[in-house]
Amino acid sequence: MANNNILEVENLNVHFHTDEGIVRALNGVDFKVERGEAVGIVGESGCGKSVTSTSVMRLLPGVGEIAAGTIKYYDKNKKQHDIINLKADGEHMRSIRGPEMSMIFQEPMTAFSPVHTIGNQIMEKLLYHEDIDKDEARRKALELLKKVGISKPEQRIDEYPFQYSGGMRQRAMIAMGLACEPQLLIADEPTTALDVTIQAQVLKLIKKMQADYNLSLILITHDLGVIAHMVDYVNVMYLGRVVESGPVEEIFDNPAHPYTQDLLKSIPRMTGNEGKLASIEGAVPDAYSLPKGCPFHTRCRKKIGEVCERAYPERQEISADHYVNCYLHQDLGDK
Amino acid sequence: MAKLAENEILKVDGLKKYFPITKGFFNKHVGDVKAVNDISFTLNKGETMGLVGESGCGKTTASRSILRAIDPTEGEVLFRRKNGNVVDLAELDYKKLKDVRSEIQMIFQDPFSSLNPRMSVLDIIAEPLVVQGWSKQKYKERVEELLDLVGLDKKYMTRYPHAFSGGQRQRIGIARALALEPELVVADEPVSALDVSVQAQILNLLDDLKERMDLTLLMVAHDLSVIRYVCDKVAVMYLGKLVEVAETEELYTNPKHPYTASLLTAVPEADPHMEWLGENLKGEVPDPSAEIKGCNFASRCPYAKDICENKEPELVDIGGGHWVSCHRKDEIELMGVKLK
């Protein structure tokens, strides 16, 4: 069987050891990315979407620990790499981080070094990974800046991040992400800090680059509008778990998890809303003491009863490639 | 002094706020950042108006100048007080201003930094009442009432802000703003720091309060769908100027200014079946200190002609309370939001 996946994440558990106790940021995250596919991870703040991406990149901060699970990455030659068992700062991981998978961050002002020029920062990555000299690296960096639509790249390449506007910084970030031609691009809230018209420009750029470089994309965002138009497959996260996943049309047309359903009904629409917005009662529970059973039962409108508090529901396929973890979709038998 | 019509509560006329740019040892004045550059609009009693625009367009500066949180450079801000008197907020001295302030309140963006962490909920909400000289017993009752109004249990009164989530804190901020039954409430990005599910709670609450208290609300926001949900009327701002003002439904379905149209079509709607045009504006907002001779949107406008670069358009009424500032408003066909 030909495996066309580029990334497979299974049962990923990540804990943060803090002074106040252990924060269980991820409690068994499963998802996969097919080669050339755009996959979205959507959820509210604190659901673990960024932790997921930093775990895949092995860029977790010191207090974070991958407690269980597997992350398998298949490189350009379809060779399998067991990301979890690699040393985060080891030679092997470094050869993957950059030429194989690369990341663009939410806040480009803090992701770039303020004391190096944009050009030098892109060149640094090229010089580290590729066997080329400085002139060649500069030529490549220039080409990248041109490619992402930076005007006057010959002048801009020698400028510092503070001289760029927000939209341009994000473009430069994409250029840096694309240097060394990665297979998988992880974009963590790439447009959250931007205005709508600039957001539209940057999103269209990411789409174009995805096609030009035949990239696989993981897009992490809280914005359902962005998800609807940018990805093929959606993973909805709540409190460190993927609670529902499916092809984008399926998720928006036939959401199966009460959380997804409520989330979709709670957003104000440009086309106007009928009546009141649905809101999800209460707030996301404290990550130090997660509720037992289904983590959403404390806010769920459709809670069945005790059964939801007992154990976490199994993943159920309800239509082609559409999975949900909810007792509403399970045959509860005698219970 | 211009007069206010019967039902009007606020009239902003020719409001400007320039921030000087200085240079060198002697702080020589070399130019101005024209954050708010000649804006005018009126707000009727009980109406909710949205002020929308991208970052740096001057929407926050405009709202603060109206409140006199900062002193405007020029212009009039007429406000009808509870007792019926009309005052010009822009020229009142501080003593008189203090008196008027109880009738204008503000809801802030960030529920984390806008509440004092060392004050209990009771103290926070009661602060405006204490300033106005309410007795302890009286204000405690009022705070209970207010907590009930914004959907918080009164047993939380003795707790401190850290014990609350973002949405709950925003409720506390709203309760504080409503404590003195203000005539006018200015909300600066009241939901932009909140998650969608919590955002919906606060938007519903604002909508509710609007009906129940006959609130007049000026809401500053960058999110067009949020504005659409709450506001009766919308003013679109670009680089310190109003480019279009209209009733919400009219503005969204029948925009007349190219900037409004591109804002509307830039937002990806959460529906994969709907077409998303996305990118349709080139470049970025120009420097607000630059001298611009013509229309300040001309540098990015896909419809710009010679006249747009040379002559400044005026905000004119094209009927039905729809105001547009564009030379080519009658010639171009623009697309708004299609209704399902």
XYZ file of C-alpha atoms in Angstrom:
675
model
C 0.000 0.000 0.000
C 1.461 3.291 -1.043
C 1.423 5.670 1.839
C 0.792 9.163 0.640
C 1.007 10.801 4.055
C 3.714 13.292 4.858
C 2.916 13.538 8.556
C 1.179 11.197 10.952
C 0.546 12.241 14.521
C -0.888 9.682 16.884
C -1.972 9.902 20.495
C 0.251 12.903 21.145
C 0.412 13.899 24.808
C 2.297 16.979 25.886
C 2.646 18.117 29.479
C 4.025 21.366 30.814
C 5.691 21.187 34.194
C 5.032 24.499 35.892
C 5.364 25.677 39.472
C 1.603 25.406 39.917
C 1.454 21.855 38.673
C 1.264 19.889 35.464
C -0.634 21.416 32.582
C -1.893 18.721 30.250
C -1.781 20.726 27.069
C -2.339 17.822 24.699
C -4.218 14.675 25.678
C -3.984 12.369 22.724
C -3.998 14.327 19.501
C -4.394 12.363 16.273
C -4.179 13.807 12.811
C -2.446 13.277 9.525
C -1.430 15.348 6.560
C -1.376 13.962 3.045
C 1.260 15.082 0.605
C 0.182 18.327 -1.085
C -2.847 18.724 1.173
C -3.780 21.775 3.201
C -4.906 20.814 6.668
C -6.421 23.228 9.155
C -6.311 23.079 12.930
C -8.948 25.293 14.478
C -9.874 25.997 18.065
C -10.092 28.639 20.735
C -7.156 29.918 22.711
C -5.708 27.350 25.060
C -6.971 24.354 23.088
C -3.439 23.290 22.249
C -3.252 24.105 18.566
C 0.057 25.935 18.816
C 1.509 23.292 21.140
C 0.673 20.724 18.482
C 2.641 22.574 15.846
C 5.622 23.313 18.074
C 5.717 19.646 19.087
C 5.861 18.589 15.449
C 8.735 21.031 14.920
C 10.293 19.953 18.223
C 10.433 23.535 19.338
C 8.652 23.092 22.661
C 9.977 25.265 25.471
C 12.009 23.625 28.237
C 9.090 22.997 30.572
C 7.202 21.139 27.873
C 7.555 17.397 27.616
C 6.182 14.983 25.051
C 4.770 12.397 27.427
C 3.451 9.904 24.909
C 2.562 9.372 21.290
C 4.238 9.205 17.913
C 4.995 11.755 15.231
C 6.050 10.236 11.942
C 7.376 12.352 9.132
C 8.014 11.088 5.584
C 10.692 13.042 3.757
C 11.239 13.855 0.087
C 12.347 10.270 -0.551
C 9.440 8.878 1.489
C 11.861 7.805 4.189
C 10.215 7.667 7.589
C 11.546 9.786 10.463
C 10.413 9.168 13.998
C 10.328 12.787 15.179
C 9.609 12.005 18.839
C 12.757 9.934 19.280
C 15.063 12.518 17.769
C 17.047 14.894 19.892
C 15.345 18.295 19.645
C 18.614 20.107 19.000
C 20.419 17.196 17.403
C 21.925 16.976 13.952
C 19.132 14.790 12.577
C 16.288 17.070 13.690
C 18.147 20.072 12.332
C 18.357 18.454 8.947
C 14.579 18.106 8.963
C 13.726 21.472 10.452
C 14.249 23.818 7.508
C 14.793 21.748 4.392
C 11.897 19.406 5.178
C 9.453 21.283 7.374
C 9.359 24.919 8.165
C 7.171 27.262 10.142
C 5.764 30.759 9.881
C 4.743 32.458 13.061
C 1.960 34.738 14.148
C 3.912 37.792 15.206
C 6.584 38.524 12.631
C 7.997 41.371 14.705
C 9.082 39.030 17.460
C 9.967 36.100 15.221
C 12.644 38.039 13.370
C 15.779 39.205 15.073
C 15.610 42.987 15.314
C 19.368 43.481 14.963
C 19.976 41.591 11.718
C 18.805 42.573 8.268
C 15.991 40.574 6.683
C 18.394 39.478 3.965
C 20.986 38.167 6.408
C 18.372 36.216 8.319
C 17.156 34.471 5.189
C 20.749 33.887 4.072
C 21.665 32.384 7.429
C 19.177 29.602 6.875
C 20.333 28.993 3.310
C 24.016 28.948 4.281
C 23.397 26.522 7.118
C 21.484 23.977 5.087
C 22.822 24.280 1.583
C 26.307 23.937 0.236
C 26.509 27.381 -1.344
C 28.603 30.525 -0.933
C 27.447 33.932 0.282
C 26.846 35.432 -3.139
C 24.711 32.523 -4.184
C 22.747 32.705 -0.918
C 22.139 36.403 -1.407
C 20.950 35.793 -4.936
C 18.549 33.149 -3.660
C 17.272 35.362 -0.842
C 16.643 38.146 -3.336
C 14.716 35.796 -5.559
C 12.587 34.672 -2.613
C 11.761 38.233 -1.604
C 10.763 38.962 -5.191
C 8.648 35.835 -5.259
C 6.611 36.838 -2.194
C 5.917 40.242 -3.693
C 8.213 42.585 -1.778
C 8.631 45.729 -3.839
C 12.201 46.924 -4.517
C 13.778 43.743 -3.117
C 17.311 44.941 -3.965
C 16.884 47.714 -1.424
C 14.657 45.870 1.022
C 17.049 42.955 1.433
C 19.420 45.153 3.430
C 16.742 46.634 5.659
C 15.874 45.661 9.222
C 12.517 44.217 10.342
C 11.427 47.508 11.933
C 11.596 49.152 8.526
C 9.009 46.739 7.162
C 5.277 47.155 7.646
C 3.267 44.325 9.244
C 2.142 42.846 5.945
C 5.625 43.008 4.446
C 7.151 41.371 7.502
C 4.744 38.504 7.108
C 5.717 38.245 3.440
C 9.393 38.181 4.422
C 8.562 35.500 6.966
C 6.976 33.409 4.238
C 10.078 33.949 2.089
C 12.214 32.695 4.954
C 9.901 29.731 5.476
C 10.209 28.789 1.823
C 14.005 29.031 1.720
C 15.517 25.526 1.305
C 12.248 24.454 -0.334
C 10.539 22.561 2.478
C 7.895 19.886 1.903
C 5.685 20.857 4.807
C 4.868 24.395 5.851
C 3.286 25.035 9.240
C 1.583 28.422 9.478
C 0.603 29.326 13.033
C -2.007 32.105 12.961
C -0.164 33.757 10.064
C -2.620 36.620 9.618
C -4.085 37.217 13.055
C -2.060 40.364 13.642
C -2.951 41.821 10.236
C -5.738 43.998 8.893
C -8.376 42.394 6.687
C -7.128 43.737 3.375
C -3.548 42.731 4.206
C -4.773 39.404 5.580
C -6.387 38.719 2.215
C -3.106 39.483 0.426
C -1.062 37.211 2.690
C -3.557 34.339 2.548
C -3.654 34.480 -1.238
C 0.145 34.479 -1.232
C 0.269 31.373 0.970
C -2.197 29.677 -1.394
C -0.113 30.581 -4.413
C 3.115 29.399 -2.790
C 1.436 26.160 -1.780
C 0.618 25.504 -5.426
C 3.971 26.732 -6.793
C 6.101 24.670 -4.415
C 3.681 21.758 -4.146
C 3.681 22.205 -0.389
C 1.778 20.390 2.257
C 0.319 22.955 4.612
C -0.798 22.944 8.218
C -2.744 26.102 8.927
C -3.449 26.889 12.544
C -6.032 29.538 13.280
C -9.004 30.442 15.426
C -10.742 32.077 12.458
C -13.337 29.818 10.849
C -13.560 32.155 7.874
C -9.890 31.628 7.072
C -10.266 27.869 7.515
C -13.268 27.725 5.190
C -11.308 29.148 2.276
C -7.787 27.915 2.832
C -7.784 24.208 3.619
C -9.041 20.853 2.336
C -9.323 19.096 5.664
C -10.177 20.470 9.124
C -9.277 19.317 12.631
C -11.321 20.947 15.374
C -9.527 21.014 18.717
C -10.888 21.460 22.208
C -8.826 21.202 25.400
C -5.908 19.291 23.953
C -7.824 16.887 21.756
C -9.079 16.759 18.205
C -12.813 16.382 18.785
C -13.889 16.372 15.171
C -12.164 16.150 11.828
C -13.339 16.002 8.275
C -13.191 17.464 4.783
C -13.844 21.193 4.906
C -17.319 21.083 3.300
C -18.390 18.299 5.642
C -17.339 20.229 8.727
C -19.198 23.360 7.674
C -22.272 21.637 6.206
C -22.722 18.747 8.609
C -20.876 19.511 11.831
C -21.344 16.536 14.116
C -19.773 17.535 17.427
C -21.863 19.886 19.576
C -18.763 22.061 20.024
C -18.274 22.506 16.291
C -21.983 23.137 15.836
C -22.049 25.831 18.511
C -18.835 27.392 17.308
C -20.280 27.787 13.826
C -23.477 29.304 15.189
C -21.638 31.717 17.449
C -19.861 33.723 14.758
C -21.438 36.919 13.487
C -21.814 36.704 9.709
C -21.151 39.325 7.091
C -24.391 38.293 5.431
C -26.277 38.946 8.647
C -27.512 36.559 11.310
C -30.942 35.268 11.932
C -31.817 36.117 15.489
C -29.342 35.888 18.316
C -25.893 34.392 18.151
C -25.588 31.057 19.838
C -23.038 31.278 22.576
C -21.331 28.476 24.393
C -22.139 28.758 28.070
C -19.354 29.282 30.548
C -15.682 29.317 29.760
C -12.987 26.830 28.835
C -12.136 24.830 32.007
C -8.867 25.329 33.813
C -6.056 23.342 32.197
C -4.700 22.295 35.614
C -7.794 20.274 36.413
C -9.409 18.920 33.291
C -12.938 17.542 33.505
C -13.219 13.772 33.435
C -14.680 12.022 30.419
C -15.465 14.220 27.461
C -13.787 17.561 28.212
C -16.671 19.478 26.644
C -19.392 18.033 28.882
C -19.271 21.015 31.242
C -20.506 23.325 28.483
C -22.370 20.954 26.206
C -26.027 21.590 25.364
C -26.544 18.028 24.271
C -24.945 16.240 27.201
C -26.502 12.811 27.485
C -25.914 12.395 31.173
C -23.480 10.487 33.271
C -22.036 8.651 30.316
C -20.300 11.828 29.102
C -18.513 12.243 32.416
C -17.166 8.729 32.605
C -14.714 8.157 29.791
C -13.534 9.944 26.723
C -15.649 8.875 23.716
C -13.987 6.777 21.028
C -13.353 8.166 17.602
C -16.171 7.303 15.237
C -16.255 7.590 11.468
C -19.664 8.999 10.556
C -19.101 9.535 6.857
C -16.137 9.229 4.502
C -13.124 10.646 6.294
C -15.330 12.499 8.775
C -14.536 11.559 12.361
C -16.049 12.673 15.628
C -15.483 11.896 19.289
C -18.923 12.170 20.821
C -21.372 9.775 22.462
C -24.210 11.273 20.438
C -22.880 9.367 17.481
C -22.307 6.105 19.238
C -24.527 3.194 19.843
C -24.688 3.246 23.616
C -26.326 -0.167 23.815
C -27.920 -0.848 27.171
C -26.625 2.420 28.614
C -22.665 77.294 17.786
C -24.429 74.779 15.658
C -27.586 73.340 17.112
C -28.599 69.793 17.808
C -31.833 68.525 16.333
C -34.445 67.139 18.706
C -33.460 63.469 18.572
C -29.728 63.945 18.193
C -27.471 63.271 21.139
C -24.047 63.772 19.610
C -22.873 65.860 16.729
C -19.237 65.833 15.699
C -18.315 68.629 13.358
C -14.940 69.081 11.662
C -13.076 67.142 14.342
C -9.310 67.084 13.904
C -6.523 65.661 15.987
C -2.969 66.210 14.839
C 0.040 64.844 16.666
C 3.102 67.008 16.078
C 6.332 65.457 14.841
C 9.357 67.195 16.292
C 12.976 66.888 15.459
C 16.334 67.854 16.918
C 17.432 69.434 20.178
C 14.964 72.316 20.031
C 12.076 70.035 19.128
C 11.476 71.865 15.918
C 7.999 71.188 14.591
C 8.509 69.457 11.263
C 5.077 68.050 10.504
C 1.957 66.426 11.854
C 0.518 62.978 12.019
C -3.036 63.690 10.975
C -4.657 60.945 12.987
C -8.118 62.427 12.700
C -8.518 64.785 9.813
C -11.829 66.594 9.668
C -14.557 64.124 10.497
C -18.230 64.956 10.986
C -21.218 62.823 11.883
C -24.281 62.793 14.091
C -25.621 60.175 16.396
C -29.291 59.930 17.369
C -30.557 58.965 20.778
C -30.776 55.197 21.132
C -28.725 54.572 18.033
C -25.695 52.333 17.748
C -22.998 53.456 15.406
C -19.940 51.501 14.381
C -16.694 53.190 13.517
C -14.722 50.782 11.409
C -11.332 50.897 9.742
C -7.931 49.257 9.636
C -5.258 49.804 12.239
C -3.820 53.289 12.145
C -6.870 54.817 10.468
C -7.564 56.970 13.516
C -10.692 55.322 14.825
C -9.440 55.057 18.393
C -8.035 58.594 18.335
C -11.394 59.815 17.051
C -13.310 58.121 19.842
C -10.902 59.427 22.463
C -11.091 62.964 21.109
C -14.865 62.807 21.288
C -14.667 61.761 24.934
C -12.036 64.396 25.586
C -9.703 61.711 26.854
C -7.340 63.624 24.590
C -7.788 67.221 23.499
C -8.813 67.580 19.858
C -6.872 70.018 17.679
C -9.932 71.516 16.094
C -13.632 70.963 15.752
C -16.855 70.764 17.696
C -18.333 67.897 19.654
C -21.869 68.797 20.637
C -23.445 66.605 23.263
C -26.933 66.741 24.705
C -26.879 66.235 28.441
C -29.475 64.415 30.503
C -31.026 67.720 31.507
C -31.401 68.743 27.876
C -28.571 71.284 27.765
C -26.230 71.084 24.809
C -22.515 71.439 25.510
C -19.454 71.450 23.298
C -17.200 68.772 24.780
C -14.245 69.997 22.758
C -14.056 73.332 24.559
C -15.306 72.635 28.077
C -12.834 73.351 30.856
C -11.847 70.486 33.115
C -14.159 71.414 35.938
C -17.263 71.407 33.811
C -16.027 68.374 31.968
C -15.907 66.334 35.158
C -19.573 66.991 35.629
C -20.437 65.857 32.100
C -18.238 62.781 32.254
C -20.702 60.868 34.381
C -22.969 60.842 31.342
C -20.378 59.431 28.955
C -18.703 56.136 29.707
C -16.270 53.852 28.039
C -15.872 50.096 27.575
C -12.294 49.102 26.919
C -10.697 46.568 24.632
C -8.491 44.601 26.949
C -10.378 43.148 29.904
C -7.082 42.231 31.545
C -5.471 45.638 31.780
C -8.617 47.725 32.208
C -9.503 46.347 35.648
C -7.356 47.156 38.656
C -6.090 43.822 40.018
C -6.010 45.175 43.581
C -9.651 46.182 43.668
C -12.547 43.825 44.293
C -15.379 43.627 41.797
C -17.515 45.683 44.132
C -14.927 48.454 44.311
C -14.380 48.424 40.558
C -18.010 48.727 39.626
C -18.778 51.139 42.459
C -15.910 53.488 41.677
C -17.905 55.808 39.406
C -20.709 55.803 41.999
C -18.315 56.674 44.814
C -16.905 59.537 42.776
C -20.451 60.820 42.423
C -20.901 60.628 46.199
C -23.143 57.613 46.645
C -23.354 56.126 50.134
C -21.986 52.643 50.732
C -25.344 51.042 51.261
C -26.846 52.659 48.213
C -24.007 51.739 45.902
C -23.890 48.162 47.088
C -27.482 47.718 46.036
C -26.752 49.305 42.687
C -23.762 47.014 42.112
C -25.945 43.988 42.809
C -28.408 45.266 40.251
C -25.650 45.822 37.712
C -24.107 42.385 38.183
C -27.509 40.899 37.590
C -27.895 43.035 34.468
C -24.658 41.791 32.911
C -25.279 38.194 33.915
C -22.898 37.704 36.816
C -23.781 36.265 40.200
C -23.717 38.845 43.006
C -21.737 36.481 45.214
C -18.726 37.359 43.044
C -18.752 40.891 44.427
C -15.924 40.354 46.868
C -13.631 38.601 44.419
C -10.749 40.130 42.543
C -10.350 40.300 38.742
C -7.790 37.472 38.539
C -10.511 35.008 39.462
C -12.458 35.735 36.293
C -12.160 34.677 32.680
C -11.825 37.180 29.829
C -15.534 37.188 29.076
C -16.481 37.657 32.727
C -14.024 40.518 33.064
C -15.524 42.195 30.058
C -18.912 41.891 31.773
C -17.460 43.624 34.822
C -16.138 46.394 32.582
C -19.566 46.785 31.026
C -21.235 46.893 34.446
C -18.849 49.660 35.482
C -19.594 51.631 32.333
C -23.338 51.366 32.916
C -23.234 52.166 36.640
C -24.287 55.796 36.238
C -26.788 55.176 33.443
C -24.757 57.128 30.937
C -26.329 58.839 27.958
C -23.547 57.753 25.661
C -21.271 54.719 25.815
C -18.132 54.432 23.732
C -16.865 50.877 23.283
C -13.400 50.558 21.816
C -12.976 47.058 20.333
C -15.020 45.473 23.143
C -14.733 41.901 21.864
C -11.511 41.734 19.888
C -9.570 40.187 22.779
C -12.096 37.402 23.275
C -12.538 33.947 21.799
C -15.431 33.449 19.377
C -17.703 31.558 21.730
C -17.195 34.163 24.454
C -17.393 36.981 21.937
C -20.910 35.826 21.089
C -21.921 36.090 24.768
C -20.701 39.679 24.995
C -22.229 40.696 21.659
C -25.575 39.281 22.746
C -25.262 41.129 26.039
C -24.530 44.442 24.308
C -27.431 43.876 21.941
C -29.683 43.129 24.892
C -28.602 46.144 26.907
C -29.052 48.362 23.889
C -32.741 47.450 23.792
C -33.337 47.382 27.513
C -31.592 50.614 28.459
C -32.125 52.572 25.267
C -28.393 52.949 25.104
C -26.643 55.179 22.626
C -23.479 53.366 21.649
C -20.478 54.317 19.590
C -18.572 51.158 18.858
C -15.068 51.195 17.463
C -14.036 47.927 15.831
C -12.059 46.473 12.990
C -14.189 43.365 12.612
C -16.894 44.021 10.052
C -19.052 41.074 11.000
C -19.119 42.198 14.637
C -20.176 45.698 13.576
C -22.846 44.212 11.375
C -24.336 42.303 14.267
C -24.535 45.168 16.738
C -24.777 48.466 14.865
C -27.632 50.338 13.193
C -25.296 52.626 11.329
C -21.677 52.370 10.218
C -18.982 54.937 9.495
C -15.959 53.715 7.557
C -12.716 55.496 8.266
C -9.575 55.581 6.181
C -6.439 57.527 7.025
C -8.112 59.985 9.374
C -11.176 60.653 7.265
C -14.651 59.230 6.968
C -15.111 57.782 3.507
C -18.618 56.421 3.860
C -21.447 56.550 6.380
C -24.703 54.639 5.994
C -27.269 52.409 7.637
C -25.715 48.996 8.250
C -27.805 46.981 5.802
C -27.354 49.602 3.085
C -23.599 49.871 3.581
C -23.028 46.130 3.470
C -25.202 45.383 0.475
C -24.730 48.567 -1.492
C -21.332 50.114 -0.746
C -20.521 53.222 -2.745
C -16.903 53.787 -1.787
C -14.245 51.483 -3.282
C -12.542 51.192 0.093
C -15.710 49.977 1.802
C -16.266 47.476 -0.984
C -12.762 46.082 -0.707
C -13.017 45.799 3.075
C -16.255 43.873 2.691
C -14.945 41.478 0.076
C -11.621 40.923 1.855
C -13.263 39.142 4.781
C -13.398 35.377 4.309
C -16.875 34.241 5.325
C -17.056 31.025 7.332
C -18.689 29.104 4.506
C -16.581 27.165 2.016
C -19.329 27.396 -0.614
C -19.266 31.161 -0.738
C -16.920 32.842 -3.101
C -14.078 34.717 -1.467
C -12.593 37.430 -3.607
C -9.954 38.297 -1.106
C -7.087 40.371 -2.326
C -8.203 43.352 -4.323
C -6.228 46.210 -2.877
C -2.662 46.816 -3.788
C -0.123 48.170 -1.351
C -0.640 49.414 2.149
C -1.931 52.475 3.958
C 0.247 55.541 3.270
C 2.066 57.443 5.979
C -0.485 59.591 7.850
C 1.930 62.519 8.035
C 2.265 62.806 4.247
C 0.692 65.730 2.434
C -1.941 64.249 0.165
C -3.461 66.601 -2.355
C -6.323 64.532 -3.672
C -8.314 61.643 -2.302
C -6.248 59.890 0.356
C -7.330 56.500 -0.952
C -6.186 57.206 -4.524
C -2.834 55.446 -4.092
C -4.562 52.100 -3.487
C -7.816 52.581 -5.337
C -8.370 50.381 -8.384
C -10.678 53.048 -9.863
C -8.455 56.111 -9.345
C -8.344 58.691 -12.148
C -6.551 62.019 -12.538
C -9.178 63.934 -10.622
C -8.721 61.608 -7.624
C -5.084 62.521 -7.333
C -5.624 66.248 -7.594
C -8.842 67.122 -5.869
C -10.056 66.083 -2.478
C -13.546 64.566 -2.574
C -16.187 65.716 -0.110
C -18.440 63.581 2.004
C -21.855 64.139 0.414
C -25.320 62.779 1.084
C -26.539 60.642 -1.793
C -29.921 60.112 -0.185
C -31.366 58.077 2.624
C -28.637 59.026 5.066
C -25.984 57.421 2.889
C -22.860 59.617 2.787
C -19.935 58.950 0.469
C -16.705 60.727 -0.263
C -15.685 59.637 -3.749
C -15.404 61.451 -7.074
C -16.475 58.451 -9.043
C -19.354 57.250 -6.869
C -21.863 57.528 -9.730
C -19.678 55.899 -12.364
C -18.476 52.720 -10.728
C -20.269 49.506 -9.947
C -19.230 48.016 -6.622
C -20.009 44.722 -5.058
C -21.064 44.403 -1.480
C -21.960 41.378 0.567
C -24.386 39.094 -1.189
C -27.211 37.993 0.993
C -27.968 34.327 1.090
